[in-house]
mmCIF file of C-alpha atoms in Angstrom:
data_model
loop_
_atom_site.group_PDB
_atom_site.id
_atom_site.type_symbol
_atom_site.label_atom_id
_atom_site.label_comp_id
_atom_site.label_asym_id
_atom_site.label_seq_id
_atom_site.Cartn_x
_atom_site.Cartn_y
_atom_site.Cartn_z
ATOM 1 C CA GLY E 1 -5.428 2.096 8.012
ATOM 2 C CA HIS E 2 -4.293 5.758 6.897
ATOM 3 C CA TRP E 3 -5.314 7.449 10.138
ATOM 4 C CA THR E 4 -1.786 5.358 12.343
ATOM 5 C CA ALA E 5 -0.006 6.879 13.214
ATOM 6 C CA ASN E 6 3.909 5.230 14.058
ATOM 7 C CA ALA E 7 5.917 5.327 17.376
ATOM 8 C CA GLN E 8 7.433 9.486 16.290
ATOM 9 C CA GLY E 9 3.626 10.014 16.253
ATOM 10 C CA VAL E 10 4.223 10.468 11.850
ATOM 11 C CA LYS E 11 0.494 8.827 9.872
ATOM 12 C CA PHE E 12 0.918 6.517 7.018
ATOM 13 C CA ASN E 13 -1.026 8.844 5.568
ATOM 14 C CA ASP E 14 1.104 11.240 5.747
ATOM 15 C CA ILE E 15 4.122 9.525 4.788
ATOM 16 C CA THR E 16 2.506 8.447 1.533
ATOM 17 C CA GLU E 17 1.215 12.005 0.745
ATOM 18 C CA ALA E 18 5.310 12.822 1.290
ATOM 19 C CA ILE E 19 6.713 9.928 -0.455
ATOM 20 C CA LYS E 20 3.802 10.724 -4.081
ATOM 21 C CA GLU E 21 5.534 14.594 -3.727
ATOM 22 C CA ILE E 22 8.726 13.155 -4.413
ATOM 23 C CA CYS E 23 8.258 11.046 -6.915
ATOM 24 C CA LYS E 24 5.906 13.628 -8.873
ATOM 25 C CA GLN E 25 9.054 15.856 -8.564
ATOM 26 C CA TYR E 26 11.105 13.292 -10.348
ATOM 27 C CA GLY E 27 8.558 12.395 -13.112
ATOM 28 C CA VAL E 28 8.436 8.545 -10.874
ATOM 29 C CA TYR E 29 5.421 6.329 -10.801
ATOM 30 C CA VAL E 30 3.953 5.417 -7.937
ATOM 31 C CA ILE E 31 1.708 2.574 -6.293
ATOM 32 C CA ASP E 32 0.002 2.894 -3.462
ATOM 33 C CA MET E 33 -0.297 -0.393 -1.472
ATOM 34 C CA GLY E 34 -2.648 1.805 1.025
ATOM 35 C CA ARG E 35 -4.635 0.959 -1.376
ATOM 36 C CA CYS E 36 -4.600 -2.726 -2.578
ATOM 37 C CA GLY E 37 -7.034 -4.347 -0.425
ATOM 38 C CA LEU E 38 -5.309 -5.366 2.787
ATOM 39 C CA THR E 39 -6.478 -3.901 6.210
ATOM 40 C CA TYR E 40 -6.435 -4.045 9.487
ATOM 41 C CA GLU E 41 -10.453 -6.430 9.186
ATOM 42 C CA ASN E 42 -8.469 -8.715 6.704
ATOM 43 C CA ALA E 43 -5.625 -9.343 7.899
ATOM 44 C CA ASP E 44 -5.862 -12.526 9.416
ATOM 45 C CA ASP E 45 -7.489 -13.807 6.493
ATOM 46 C CA TYR E 46 -4.644 -12.339 3.753
ATOM 47 C CA THR E 47 -1.129 -12.409 6.558
ATOM 48 C CA LEU E 48 0.307 -14.838 8.432
ATOM 49 C CA ASP E 49 0.806 -12.971 11.707
ATOM 50 C CA GLY E 50 -0.939 -9.238 10.939
ATOM 51 C CA VAL E 51 2.009 -8.445 8.650
ATOM 52 C CA HIS E 52 3.444 -10.784 6.208
ATOM 53 C CA PRO E 53 1.386 -11.317 2.983
ATOM 54 C CA ASN E 54 0.676 -15.263 2.723
ATOM 55 C CA ILE E 55 -0.450 -16.563 -0.787
ATOM 56 C CA ALA E 56 -3.865 -15.196 -0.460
ATOM 57 C CA GLY E 57 -1.776 -12.270 0.455
ATOM 58 C CA MET E 58 0.649 -12.439 -2.250
ATOM 59 C CA LYS E 59 -2.225 -13.078 -4.706
ATOM 60 C CA LEU E 60 -3.795 -9.300 -3.951
ATOM 61 C CA ILE E 61 -0.554 -7.534 -3.630
ATOM 62 C CA ALA E 62 0.027 -9.484 -7.473
ATOM 63 C CA ASN E 63 -3.243 -8.806 -8.713
ATOM 64 C CA TYR E 64 -3.121 -5.038 -7.464
ATOM 65 C CA VAL E 65 -0.266 -4.324 -8.444
ATOM 66 C CA ARG E 66 0.290 -6.029 -11.891
ATOM 67 C CA SER E 67 -4.092 -3.899 -12.617
ATOM 68 C CA GLN E 68 -2.047 -1.255 -11.783
ATOM 69 C CA ILE E 69 0.957 -1.139 -13.910
ATOM 70 C CA ASN E 70 -1.862 -2.456 -17.075
ATOM 71 C CA SER E 71 -3.820 1.235 -16.251
ATOM 72 C CA ILE E 72 -0.467 2.912 -17.283
ATOM 73 C CA LEU E 73 0.450 1.136 -20.033
#
């Protein structure tokens, strides 16, 4: 989740916020993939190995990206 830190102790949410801030400065729209619906709890349903999406996972991601693009058009 957003609380998880990497090996250097940097939290995922901190990285996400930094990316959003940089994109805001450059006028770039951000799709926050941390909100696509794929979680640690449902990773068995949507990934091959806990990381790489399976077909259902790719559909979940594609539908989320499509919805985000449609929301700004």
